[in-house]
Each structure stands twice: as C-alpha cells, then as structure tokens.
Amino acid sequence: MPPIDRTARINGLGLHYVEWGRPDGPAVVLLHGITGHARVWDTLAARLEDRYRVLALDQRGHGDSDVPEDADYRISTMAEDLEGFAKTLGLSRFDLLGHSMGGRVAIAYAAEHLARLRRLVIVDIGPDINPAGLKRVREMMANAPERIESEEWAYDYVRRVHPLYDPAELRHRIHHGLKPLPDGSFAWKYSKGLRDMMREGRRDPIDLWPALGRIPRPTLLVRGAESDILSPEVAKKMIKALPAGRLVEVPDAAHTVPGDRPEEFAQVVRSFLEA
C-alpha cells in the first residue's frame, strides 16, 4: 500500500505526517533526525505495515511541516508537539522510535508520558554526543548552500558526509528532502533556522541522563558499530541507566543506521517490537 499523507494542527503549526499499514493495528510512531523527514522511514514502514499502524512525523521545521516563526527547536518543545500529535490522533498507547535528534525527543517524551508508551527504540544517540561526530554534523549543515542546483549535486554532497549510506536509500532521502524552486533549483526541506543554529554553535543544553532512569518500559538502543555520534562508552552507560534497556550494534553502519543498513535495521526493530 502506498503511504498516506496527512496534516495535523499541533501547537499552532501544521505538522505533516505519513501513515502506512493497518488502521486497527498497534501504532508505531517514528521520529527522524535533524536533517531528515518522514519519508526516510519508507523501508522500515514497508517491513512493519502488515501488522502495525505506522506513523512517521515531519517534526517542526522539517519535511512538509510548518516552520515555527520563533525558530524554537528545543527538545522539550518537540516533545510537546509529539504529545499534541498523540492526543490529536487518539493514540492511547504506542511504540516510539527516534533516530538522532528524534531519539532525544523520544527520550524526553517517554520519561514524561509513560502511560502512552509501550516500547521505546533509541537509534544511535544519547544524552552525550561524541564531539567528533557533532563537529561533522555541524559542518555539514553550516556549509550547506541555501540553493541546490540539482538532486545529483545534493546526493554527492550528502554522500561525502555519509559514505556508508545505502545508495538507493540515500537517493530516496534526497528526492523527498528537497523542495523545487521556481528557477529550477532546489532548497532543503529542513529549515534555515536549523542551519543557522549550527552555524552559530547553539545547542539545546537539556540533560537527558535523569530521563533514562524514569523509563521502565522495554527499551532498545541501536548503535551503528562505526558511529562517531554515540560512543560505545556512552551506549553502555545508557543501558545501565535504563531499567529495561538492551543494546544492539549493527555492523558496517555509522550514525545513519536506518539508511546504512536498512534491511538489517528493520529486522532488528521488528524482532524487538514482537518480543
């Protein structure tokens, strides 16, 4: 089944989301990373839609969702958006999966809304981010031009930063992550406010370590074995902090685990959700 595009009005913003699968199935909500969008989850959704209602949200300032005028991209604010999303769609209980920035939002949300949470999947992110990886992402975003001449140029640009990304997955991500402009060029679908935040070295100082200890639900931490964002030491510390956490490392994957090894990642997630 092709995905269904929908929009919900949340906290004064139109937030776009994509839905796959069975309307009566257990809900799984997916949150992308800082330069991502809802369609990065297409492969995972295709592996879950026979049993689950899969909901991928374009978080504020990303994809086809509205850009906040105040450029508020704090983790706590996006967690409030997620709660508004759950209320609007009537999601009394759901599984939650977040990658990178979306993983930080998922941690913050889970600690405050246990009644809605069945299981949690955190993908290659933690309360502490490895400085080398953070520098790489900041430079990628800070140096990104405002106008892109072609999808092929954007593919080559992102490919240099994510060399392990599956080529077909990356082309799909780029195709859905660019907005055509009247002159034939393209713009990124994640907002300029996010790029400005990186250029200026600003970062939300939220401390998520205490939140981990308040999440007793089954939690899977997925780490790319080649990740420069989530160090092995921080991953192990997270598992100790989580009351019901376990760690899986995906070989030959870096930070973008869902794109680097899409089939392996989907298998890991489905096995966890069905355990």
PDB file of C-alpha atoms in Angstrom:
ATOM      1  CA  MET A   1       0.000   0.000   0.000  1.00  0.00           C
ATOM      2  CA  PRO A   2       1.317   3.486  -0.806  1.00  0.00           C
ATOM      3  CA  PRO A   3       1.756   5.823   2.171  1.00  0.00           C
ATOM      4  CA  ILE A   4      -0.995   8.295   3.001  1.00  0.00           C
ATOM      5  CA  ASP A   5      -0.046  11.955   3.532  1.00  0.00           C
ATOM      6  CA  ARG A   6      -1.905  13.806   6.266  1.00  0.00           C
ATOM      7  CA  THR A   7      -1.525  17.017   8.275  1.00  0.00           C
ATOM      8  CA  ALA A   8      -2.474  17.680  11.904  1.00  0.00           C
ATOM      9  CA  ARG A   9      -2.728  21.093  13.577  1.00  0.00           C
ATOM     10  CA  ILE A  10      -0.447  20.907  16.634  1.00  0.00           C
ATOM     11  CA  ASN A  11       0.627  23.807  18.867  1.00  0.00           C
ATOM     12  CA  GLY A  12      -0.226  26.344  16.189  1.00  0.00           C
ATOM     13  CA  LEU A  13       1.665  24.522  13.424  1.00  0.00           C
ATOM     14  CA  GLY A  14       0.573  22.294  10.591  1.00  0.00           C
ATOM     15  CA  LEU A  15       2.591  19.114  11.132  1.00  0.00           C
ATOM     16  CA  HIS A  16       2.700  16.746   8.185  1.00  0.00           C
ATOM     17  CA  TYR A  17       2.872  13.006   8.748  1.00  0.00           C
ATOM     18  CA  VAL A  18       2.798   9.870   6.650  1.00  0.00           C
ATOM     19  CA  GLU A  19       0.758   6.794   7.527  1.00  0.00           C
ATOM     20  CA  TRP A  20       1.170   3.185   6.431  1.00  0.00           C
ATOM     21  CA  GLY A  21      -0.349  -0.133   7.397  1.00  0.00           C
ATOM     22  CA  ARG A  22      -3.385  -1.279   9.316  1.00  0.00           C
ATOM     23  CA  PRO A  23      -5.607   1.446  10.838  1.00  0.00           C
ATOM     24  CA  ASP A  24      -6.581  -1.034  13.578  1.00  0.00           C
ATOM     25  CA  GLY A  25      -3.039  -2.273  14.219  1.00  0.00           C
ATOM     26  CA  PRO A  26      -0.746  -1.324  17.114  1.00  0.00           C
ATOM     27  CA  ALA A  27       0.597   2.171  16.472  1.00  0.00           C
ATOM     28  CA  VAL A  28       4.306   2.811  15.917  1.00  0.00           C
ATOM     29  CA  VAL A  29       5.458   6.454  15.786  1.00  0.00           C
ATOM     30  CA  LEU A  30       8.739   7.269  14.012  1.00  0.00           C
ATOM     31  CA  LEU A  31      10.847  10.404  14.546  1.00  0.00           C
ATOM     32  CA  HIS A  32      13.629  11.386  12.121  1.00  0.00           C
ATOM     33  CA  GLY A  33      16.939  13.159  12.734  1.00  0.00           C
ATOM     34  CA  ILE A  34      17.944  16.803  12.382  1.00  0.00           C
ATOM     35  CA  THR A  35      18.246  16.865   8.569  1.00  0.00           C
ATOM     36  CA  GLY A  36      15.666  14.140   7.972  1.00  0.00           C
ATOM     37  CA  HIS A  37      11.976  13.878   7.179  1.00  0.00           C
ATOM     38  CA  ALA A  38       9.121  11.392   7.384  1.00  0.00           C
ATOM     39  CA  ARG A  39       9.971   9.555   4.164  1.00  0.00           C
ATOM     40  CA  VAL A  40      13.345   8.327   5.434  1.00  0.00           C
ATOM     41  CA  TRP A  41      11.284   5.609   7.148  1.00  0.00           C
ATOM     42  CA  ASP A  42       9.776   4.089   3.999  1.00  0.00           C
ATOM     43  CA  THR A  43      11.808   0.870   4.111  1.00  0.00           C
ATOM     44  CA  LEU A  44      11.136   0.274   7.794  1.00  0.00           C
ATOM     45  CA  ALA A  45       7.445   1.051   7.309  1.00  0.00           C
ATOM     46  CA  ALA A  46       7.238  -1.472   4.468  1.00  0.00           C
ATOM     47  CA  ARG A  47       8.555  -4.152   6.846  1.00  0.00           C
ATOM     48  CA  LEU A  48       6.027  -3.282   9.557  1.00  0.00           C
ATOM     49  CA  GLU A  49       2.835  -2.317   7.717  1.00  0.00           C
ATOM     50  CA  ASP A  50       1.379  -5.844   7.539  1.00  0.00           C
ATOM     51  CA  ARG A  51       0.835  -5.798  11.298  1.00  0.00           C
ATOM     52  CA  TYR A  52       1.211  -2.205  12.539  1.00  0.00           C
ATOM     53  CA  ARG A  53      -0.201   1.259  12.022  1.00  0.00           C
ATOM     54  CA  VAL A  54       2.995   3.134  11.167  1.00  0.00           C
ATOM     55  CA  LEU A  55       3.058   6.916  11.647  1.00  0.00           C
ATOM     56  CA  ALA A  56       6.094   8.963  10.577  1.00  0.00           C
ATOM     57  CA  LEU A  57       6.010  12.594  11.667  1.00  0.00           C
ATOM     58  CA  ASP A  58       7.703  15.518   9.928  1.00  0.00           C
ATOM     59  CA  GLN A  59       8.823  17.384  13.029  1.00  0.00           C
ATOM     60  CA  ARG A  60       8.503  21.173  13.127  1.00  0.00           C
ATOM     61  CA  GLY A  61      10.667  22.881  10.519  1.00  0.00           C
ATOM     62  CA  HIS A  62      11.264  19.635   8.644  1.00  0.00           C
ATOM     63  CA  GLY A  63       9.825  17.989   5.557  1.00  0.00           C
ATOM     64  CA  ASP A  64       6.387  19.341   4.700  1.00  0.00           C
ATOM     65  CA  SER A  65       5.582  20.612   8.204  1.00  0.00           C
ATOM     66  CA  ASP A  66       5.351  24.306   9.081  1.00  0.00           C
ATOM     67  CA  VAL A  67       8.411  26.275  10.161  1.00  0.00           C
ATOM     68  CA  PRO A  68       7.992  27.937  13.588  1.00  0.00           C
ATOM     69  CA  GLU A  69       8.400  31.703  13.381  1.00  0.00           C
ATOM     70  CA  ASP A  70      10.361  31.762  16.651  1.00  0.00           C
ATOM     71  CA  ALA A  71      12.779  29.024  15.455  1.00  0.00           C
ATOM     72  CA  ASP A  72      12.064  27.046  18.633  1.00  0.00           C
ATOM     73  CA  TYR A  73      13.703  23.658  18.142  1.00  0.00           C
ATOM     74  CA  ARG A  74      14.204  22.738  21.764  1.00  0.00           C
ATOM     75  CA  ILE A  75      13.838  19.059  22.599  1.00  0.00           C
ATOM     76  CA  SER A  76      11.155  19.836  25.175  1.00  0.00           C
ATOM     77  CA  THR A  77       9.139  21.792  22.599  1.00  0.00           C
ATOM     78  CA  MET A  78       9.261  18.962  20.071  1.00  0.00           C
ATOM     79  CA  ALA A  79       8.269  16.529  22.819  1.00  0.00           C
ATOM     80  CA  GLU A  80       5.224  18.746  23.424  1.00  0.00           C
ATOM     81  CA  ASP A  81       4.468  18.531  19.692  1.00  0.00           C
ATOM     82  CA  LEU A  82       4.575  14.735  19.963  1.00  0.00           C
ATOM     83  CA  GLU A  83       2.122  14.764  22.866  1.00  0.00           C
ATOM     84  CA  GLY A  84      -0.182  17.006  20.856  1.00  0.00           C
ATOM     85  CA  PHE A  85       0.137  14.606  17.936  1.00  0.00           C
ATOM     86  CA  ALA A  86      -0.750  11.620  20.145  1.00  0.00           C
ATOM     87  CA  LYS A  87      -3.791  13.427  21.559  1.00  0.00           C
ATOM     88  CA  THR A  88      -5.000  14.606  18.154  1.00  0.00           C
ATOM     89  CA  LEU A  89      -4.780  11.120  16.651  1.00  0.00           C
ATOM     90  CA  GLY A  90      -6.190   9.455  19.766  1.00  0.00           C
ATOM     91  CA  LEU A  91      -3.102   7.310  20.380  1.00  0.00           C
ATOM     92  CA  SER A  92      -3.682   5.956  23.855  1.00  0.00           C
ATOM     93  CA  ARG A  93      -0.726   3.523  23.626  1.00  0.00           C
ATOM     94  CA  PHE A  94       2.029   3.290  21.030  1.00  0.00           C
ATOM     95  CA  ASP A  95       5.581   2.193  20.352  1.00  0.00           C
ATOM     96  CA  LEU A  96       8.011   5.062  19.812  1.00  0.00           C
ATOM     97  CA  LEU A  97      11.188   5.075  17.720  1.00  0.00           C
ATOM     98  CA  GLY A  98      13.517   8.027  17.262  1.00  0.00           C
ATOM     99  CA  HIS A  99      16.814   8.467  15.430  1.00  0.00           C
ATOM    100  CA  SER A 100      19.410  11.103  16.371  1.00  0.00           C
ATOM    101  CA  MET A 101      17.515  14.324  17.187  1.00  0.00           C
ATOM    102  CA  GLY A 102      14.316  12.290  17.083  1.00  0.00           C
ATOM    103  CA  GLY A 103      15.839   9.898  19.601  1.00  0.00           C
ATOM    104  CA  ARG A 104      16.488  12.745  22.011  1.00  0.00           C
ATOM    105  CA  VAL A 105      12.881  13.883  21.584  1.00  0.00           C
ATOM    106  CA  ALA A 106      11.752  10.297  22.197  1.00  0.00           C
ATOM    107  CA  ILE A 107      13.746  10.048  25.441  1.00  0.00           C
ATOM    108  CA  ALA A 108      12.337  13.324  26.759  1.00  0.00           C
ATOM    109  CA  TYR A 109       8.801  12.337  25.766  1.00  0.00           C
ATOM    110  CA  ALA A 110       8.968   8.813  27.171  1.00  0.00           C
ATOM    111  CA  ALA A 111      10.087   9.989  30.601  1.00  0.00           C
ATOM    112  CA  GLU A 112       7.065  12.279  30.917  1.00  0.00           C
ATOM    113  CA  HIS A 113       4.352  10.217  29.212  1.00  0.00           C
ATOM    114  CA  LEU A 114       4.767   6.629  30.354  1.00  0.00           C
ATOM    115  CA  ALA A 115       1.032   5.969  30.213  1.00  0.00           C
ATOM    116  CA  ARG A 116       1.124   6.195  26.414  1.00  0.00           C
ATOM    117  CA  LEU A 117       4.360   4.272  25.886  1.00  0.00           C
ATOM    118  CA  ARG A 118       4.543   0.531  25.132  1.00  0.00           C
ATOM    119  CA  ARG A 119       8.137   0.228  23.932  1.00  0.00           C
ATOM    120  CA  LEU A 120      10.921   2.633  23.043  1.00  0.00           C
ATOM    121  CA  VAL A 121      13.625   2.382  20.372  1.00  0.00           C
ATOM    122  CA  ILE A 122      16.514   4.878  20.538  1.00  0.00           C
ATOM    123  CA  VAL A 123      18.690   4.916  17.424  1.00  0.00           C
ATOM    124  CA  ASP A 124      22.335   5.991  17.684  1.00  0.00           C
ATOM    125  CA  ILE A 125      22.003   8.901  20.075  1.00  0.00           C
ATOM    126  CA  GLY A 126      22.382   9.563  23.757  1.00  0.00           C
ATOM    127  CA  PRO A 127      22.446  12.296  26.377  1.00  0.00           C
ATOM    128  CA  ASP A 128      26.105  12.928  25.488  1.00  0.00           C
ATOM    129  CA  ILE A 129      27.174  13.312  21.859  1.00  0.00           C
ATOM    130  CA  ASN A 130      30.695  12.459  20.738  1.00  0.00           C
ATOM    131  CA  PRO A 131      32.419  15.796  19.881  1.00  0.00           C
ATOM    132  CA  ALA A 132      33.922  14.495  16.628  1.00  0.00           C
ATOM    133  CA  GLY A 133      30.524  13.447  15.303  1.00  0.00           C
ATOM    134  CA  LEU A 134      28.865  16.645  16.450  1.00  0.00           C
ATOM    135  CA  LYS A 135      31.544  18.652  14.625  1.00  0.00           C
ATOM    136  CA  ARG A 136      30.936  16.653  11.440  1.00  0.00           C
ATOM    137  CA  VAL A 137      27.171  17.254  11.504  1.00  0.00           C
ATOM    138  CA  ARG A 138      27.584  20.934  12.346  1.00  0.00           C
ATOM    139  CA  GLU A 139      29.988  21.476   9.461  1.00  0.00           C
ATOM    140  CA  MET A 140      27.710  19.621   7.043  1.00  0.00           C
ATOM    141  CA  MET A 141      24.735  21.792   7.987  1.00  0.00           C
ATOM    142  CA  ALA A 142      26.663  25.053   8.347  1.00  0.00           C
ATOM    143  CA  ASN A 143      28.288  24.690   4.927  1.00  0.00           C
ATOM    144  CA  ALA A 144      25.143  23.569   3.136  1.00  0.00           C
ATOM    145  CA  PRO A 145      24.150  26.131   0.463  1.00  0.00           C
ATOM    146  CA  GLU A 146      20.678  27.629   0.594  1.00  0.00           C
ATOM    147  CA  ARG A 147      20.038  26.732  -3.057  1.00  0.00           C
ATOM    148  CA  ILE A 148      20.914  23.383  -4.612  1.00  0.00           C
ATOM    149  CA  GLU A 149      21.404  23.082  -8.355  1.00  0.00           C
ATOM    150  CA  SER A 150      20.175  19.504  -8.700  1.00  0.00           C
ATOM    151  CA  GLU A 151      19.263  16.323  -6.848  1.00  0.00           C
ATOM    152  CA  GLU A 152      22.521  14.811  -8.089  1.00  0.00           C
ATOM    153  CA  TRP A 153      24.532  17.636  -6.504  1.00  0.00           C
ATOM    154  CA  ALA A 154      22.678  17.153  -3.210  1.00  0.00           C
ATOM    155  CA  TYR A 155      23.296  13.401  -3.382  1.00  0.00           C
ATOM    156  CA  ASP A 156      27.043  13.908  -3.871  1.00  0.00           C
ATOM    157  CA  TYR A 157      27.164  16.479  -1.044  1.00  0.00           C
ATOM    158  CA  VAL A 158      25.451  14.241   1.497  1.00  0.00           C
ATOM    159  CA  ARG A 159      27.266  11.139   0.265  1.00  0.00           C
ATOM    160  CA  ARG A 160      30.614  12.682   1.219  1.00  0.00           C
ATOM    161  CA  VAL A 161      29.398  13.008   4.811  1.00  0.00           C
ATOM    162  CA  HIS A 162      27.630   9.622   4.968  1.00  0.00           C
ATOM    163  CA  PRO A 163      29.778   7.242   2.877  1.00  0.00           C
ATOM    164  CA  LEU A 164      28.152   4.087   4.277  1.00  0.00           C
ATOM    165  CA  TYR A 165      24.612   5.156   3.325  1.00  0.00           C
ATOM    166  CA  ASP A 166      22.930   2.653   1.000  1.00  0.00           C
ATOM    167  CA  PRO A 167      22.898   4.432  -2.407  1.00  0.00           C
ATOM    168  CA  ALA A 168      19.245   3.718  -3.204  1.00  0.00           C
ATOM    169  CA  GLU A 169      18.164   4.771   0.297  1.00  0.00           C
ATOM    170  CA  LEU A 170      20.168   7.994   0.025  1.00  0.00           C
ATOM    171  CA  ARG A 171      18.680   8.886  -3.368  1.00  0.00           C
ATOM    172  CA  HIS A 172      15.216   8.301  -1.912  1.00  0.00           C
ATOM    173  CA  ARG A 173      16.057  10.523   1.078  1.00  0.00           C
ATOM    174  CA  ILE A 174      17.363  13.294  -1.167  1.00  0.00           C
ATOM    175  CA  HIS A 175      14.395  13.103  -3.559  1.00  0.00           C
ATOM    176  CA  HIS A 176      11.920  13.611  -0.718  1.00  0.00           C
ATOM    177  CA  GLY A 177      14.140  16.079   1.161  1.00  0.00           C
ATOM    178  CA  LEU A 178      14.317  18.824  -1.480  1.00  0.00           C
ATOM    179  CA  LYS A 179      11.768  21.497  -2.392  1.00  0.00           C
ATOM    180  CA  PRO A 180      11.665  22.671  -6.053  1.00  0.00           C
ATOM    181  CA  LEU A 181      12.101  26.413  -6.575  1.00  0.00           C
ATOM    182  CA  PRO A 182      10.648  28.484  -9.468  1.00  0.00           C
ATOM    183  CA  ASP A 183      14.057  28.895 -11.145  1.00  0.00           C
ATOM    184  CA  GLY A 184      14.589  25.145 -11.399  1.00  0.00           C
ATOM    185  CA  SER A 185      16.898  24.854  -8.418  1.00  0.00           C
ATOM    186  CA  PHE A 186      16.031  23.281  -5.069  1.00  0.00           C
ATOM    187  CA  ALA A 187      16.024  24.117  -1.356  1.00  0.00           C
ATOM    188  CA  TRP A 188      16.461  21.785   1.593  1.00  0.00           C
ATOM    189  CA  LYS A 189      13.222  20.855   3.325  1.00  0.00           C
ATOM    190  CA  TYR A 190      14.704  21.318   6.787  1.00  0.00           C
ATOM    191  CA  SER A 191      14.545  24.960   7.830  1.00  0.00           C
ATOM    192  CA  LYS A 192      17.215  27.636   7.571  1.00  0.00           C
ATOM    193  CA  GLY A 193      16.733  28.218  11.304  1.00  0.00           C
ATOM    194  CA  LEU A 194      18.267  24.804  11.984  1.00  0.00           C
ATOM    195  CA  ARG A 195      21.264  25.577   9.765  1.00  0.00           C
ATOM    196  CA  ASP A 196      21.681  28.943  11.477  1.00  0.00           C
ATOM    197  CA  MET A 197      21.607  27.209  14.847  1.00  0.00           C
ATOM    198  CA  MET A 198      24.503  25.011  13.734  1.00  0.00           C
ATOM    199  CA  ARG A 199      26.431  27.884  12.156  1.00  0.00           C
ATOM    200  CA  GLU A 200      26.231  29.799  15.408  1.00  0.00           C
ATOM    201  CA  GLY A 201      27.166  26.789  17.533  1.00  0.00           C
ATOM    202  CA  ARG A 202      23.916  26.927  19.505  1.00  0.00           C
ATOM    203  CA  ARG A 203      22.594  23.758  21.115  1.00  0.00           C
ATOM    204  CA  ASP A 204      19.784  22.831  23.468  1.00  0.00           C
ATOM    205  CA  PRO A 205      21.523  22.198  26.837  1.00  0.00           C
ATOM    206  CA  ILE A 206      18.928  19.684  28.049  1.00  0.00           C
ATOM    207  CA  ASP A 207      20.282  16.928  30.331  1.00  0.00           C
ATOM    208  CA  LEU A 208      18.646  13.638  29.375  1.00  0.00           C
ATOM    209  CA  TRP A 209      20.508  11.335  31.779  1.00  0.00           C
ATOM    210  CA  PRO A 210      17.869  11.635  34.538  1.00  0.00           C
ATOM    211  CA  ALA A 211      15.132  10.916  31.985  1.00  0.00           C
ATOM    212  CA  LEU A 212      16.574   7.499  31.153  1.00  0.00           C
ATOM    213  CA  GLY A 213      16.098   6.285  34.711  1.00  0.00           C
ATOM    214  CA  ARG A 214      12.405   7.208  34.535  1.00  0.00           C
ATOM    215  CA  ILE A 215      11.649   4.918  31.575  1.00  0.00           C
ATOM    216  CA  PRO A 216      10.775   1.423  32.879  1.00  0.00           C
ATOM    217  CA  ARG A 217       9.296   0.288  29.558  1.00  0.00           C
ATOM    218  CA  PRO A 218      11.241  -2.162  27.333  1.00  0.00           C
ATOM    219  CA  THR A 219      13.823  -0.057  25.516  1.00  0.00           C
ATOM    220  CA  LEU A 220      16.108  -0.969  22.636  1.00  0.00           C
ATOM    221  CA  LEU A 221      19.226   1.100  21.969  1.00  0.00           C
ATOM    222  CA  VAL A 222      20.525   0.601  18.426  1.00  0.00           C
ATOM    223  CA  ARG A 223      24.083   1.719  17.732  1.00  0.00           C
ATOM    224  CA  GLY A 224      25.925   1.748  14.427  1.00  0.00           C
ATOM    225  CA  ALA A 225      29.196  -0.091  15.031  1.00  0.00           C
ATOM    226  CA  GLU A 226      31.046   2.667  13.116  1.00  0.00           C
ATOM    227  CA  SER A 227      29.159   5.565  14.715  1.00  0.00           C
ATOM    228  CA  ASP A 228      31.008   8.785  15.555  1.00  0.00           C
ATOM    229  CA  ILE A 229      27.958  10.165  17.393  1.00  0.00           C
ATOM    230  CA  LEU A 230      27.186   7.524  20.031  1.00  0.00           C
ATOM    231  CA  SER A 231      30.362   6.169  21.617  1.00  0.00           C
ATOM    232  CA  PRO A 232      30.490   2.603  22.986  1.00  0.00           C
ATOM    233  CA  GLU A 233      31.107   4.032  26.477  1.00  0.00           C
ATOM    234  CA  VAL A 234      28.011   6.243  26.420  1.00  0.00           C
ATOM    235  CA  ALA A 235      25.926   3.382  24.988  1.00  0.00           C
ATOM    236  CA  LYS A 236      26.949   1.088  27.849  1.00  0.00           C
ATOM    237  CA  LYS A 237      26.243   3.827  30.381  1.00  0.00           C
ATOM    238  CA  MET A 238      22.771   4.285  28.884  1.00  0.00           C
ATOM    239  CA  ILE A 239      21.959   0.588  29.239  1.00  0.00           C
ATOM    240  CA  LYS A 240      22.937   0.759  32.916  1.00  0.00           C
ATOM    241  CA  ALA A 241      20.695   3.790  33.388  1.00  0.00           C
ATOM    242  CA  LEU A 242      17.670   2.309  31.609  1.00  0.00           C
ATOM    243  CA  PRO A 243      15.597  -0.003  33.855  1.00  0.00           C
ATOM    244  CA  ALA A 244      14.716  -2.321  30.956  1.00  0.00           C
ATOM    245  CA  GLY A 245      17.242  -1.479  28.259  1.00  0.00           C
ATOM    246  CA  ARG A 246      19.261  -3.600  25.902  1.00  0.00           C
ATOM    247  CA  LEU A 247      21.819  -2.736  23.243  1.00  0.00           C
ATOM    248  CA  VAL A 248      22.179  -3.969  19.674  1.00  0.00           C
ATOM    249  CA  GLU A 249      25.080  -2.910  17.459  1.00  0.00           C
ATOM    250  CA  VAL A 250      24.616  -3.081  13.697  1.00  0.00           C
ATOM    251  CA  PRO A 251      27.849  -3.956  11.871  1.00  0.00           C
ATOM    252  CA  ASP A 252      29.045  -1.831   8.935  1.00  0.00           C
ATOM    253  CA  ALA A 253      26.730   1.019   9.928  1.00  0.00           C
ATOM    254  CA  ALA A 254      27.622   4.516  11.083  1.00  0.00           C
ATOM    255  CA  HIS A 255      25.300   7.080  12.670  1.00  0.00           C
ATOM    256  CA  THR A 256      22.620   6.761   9.988  1.00  0.00           C
ATOM    257  CA  VAL A 257      21.869   3.134  10.820  1.00  0.00           C
ATOM    258  CA  PRO A 258      18.407   3.015   9.143  1.00  0.00           C
ATOM    259  CA  GLY A 259      19.912   4.259   5.866  1.00  0.00           C
ATOM    260  CA  ASP A 260      23.251   2.473   6.046  1.00  0.00           C
ATOM    261  CA  ARG A 261      21.824  -0.997   6.661  1.00  0.00           C
ATOM    262  CA  PRO A 262      18.054  -0.692   6.050  1.00  0.00           C
ATOM    263  CA  GLU A 263      17.169  -4.382   5.948  1.00  0.00           C
ATOM    264  CA  GLU A 264      19.244  -5.314   8.982  1.00  0.00           C
ATOM    265  CA  PHE A 265      17.830  -2.353  10.884  1.00  0.00           C
ATOM    266  CA  ALA A 266      14.241  -3.253  10.017  1.00  0.00           C
ATOM    267  CA  GLN A 267      14.808  -6.838  11.171  1.00  0.00           C
ATOM    268  CA  VAL A 268      16.247  -5.672  14.499  1.00  0.00           C
ATOM    269  CA  VAL A 269      13.335  -3.314  15.118  1.00  0.00           C
ATOM    270  CA  ARG A 270      10.617  -5.791  14.153  1.00  0.00           C
ATOM    271  CA  SER A 271      12.138  -8.504  16.332  1.00  0.00           C
ATOM    272  CA  PHE A 272      12.147  -6.136  19.288  1.00  0.00           C
ATOM    273  CA  LEU A 273       8.576  -4.964  18.751  1.00  0.00           C
ATOM    274  CA  GLU A 274       7.338  -8.543  18.555  1.00  0.00           C
ATOM    275  CA  ALA A 275       9.339  -9.873  21.508  1.00  0.00           C
TER     276      ALA A 275
END
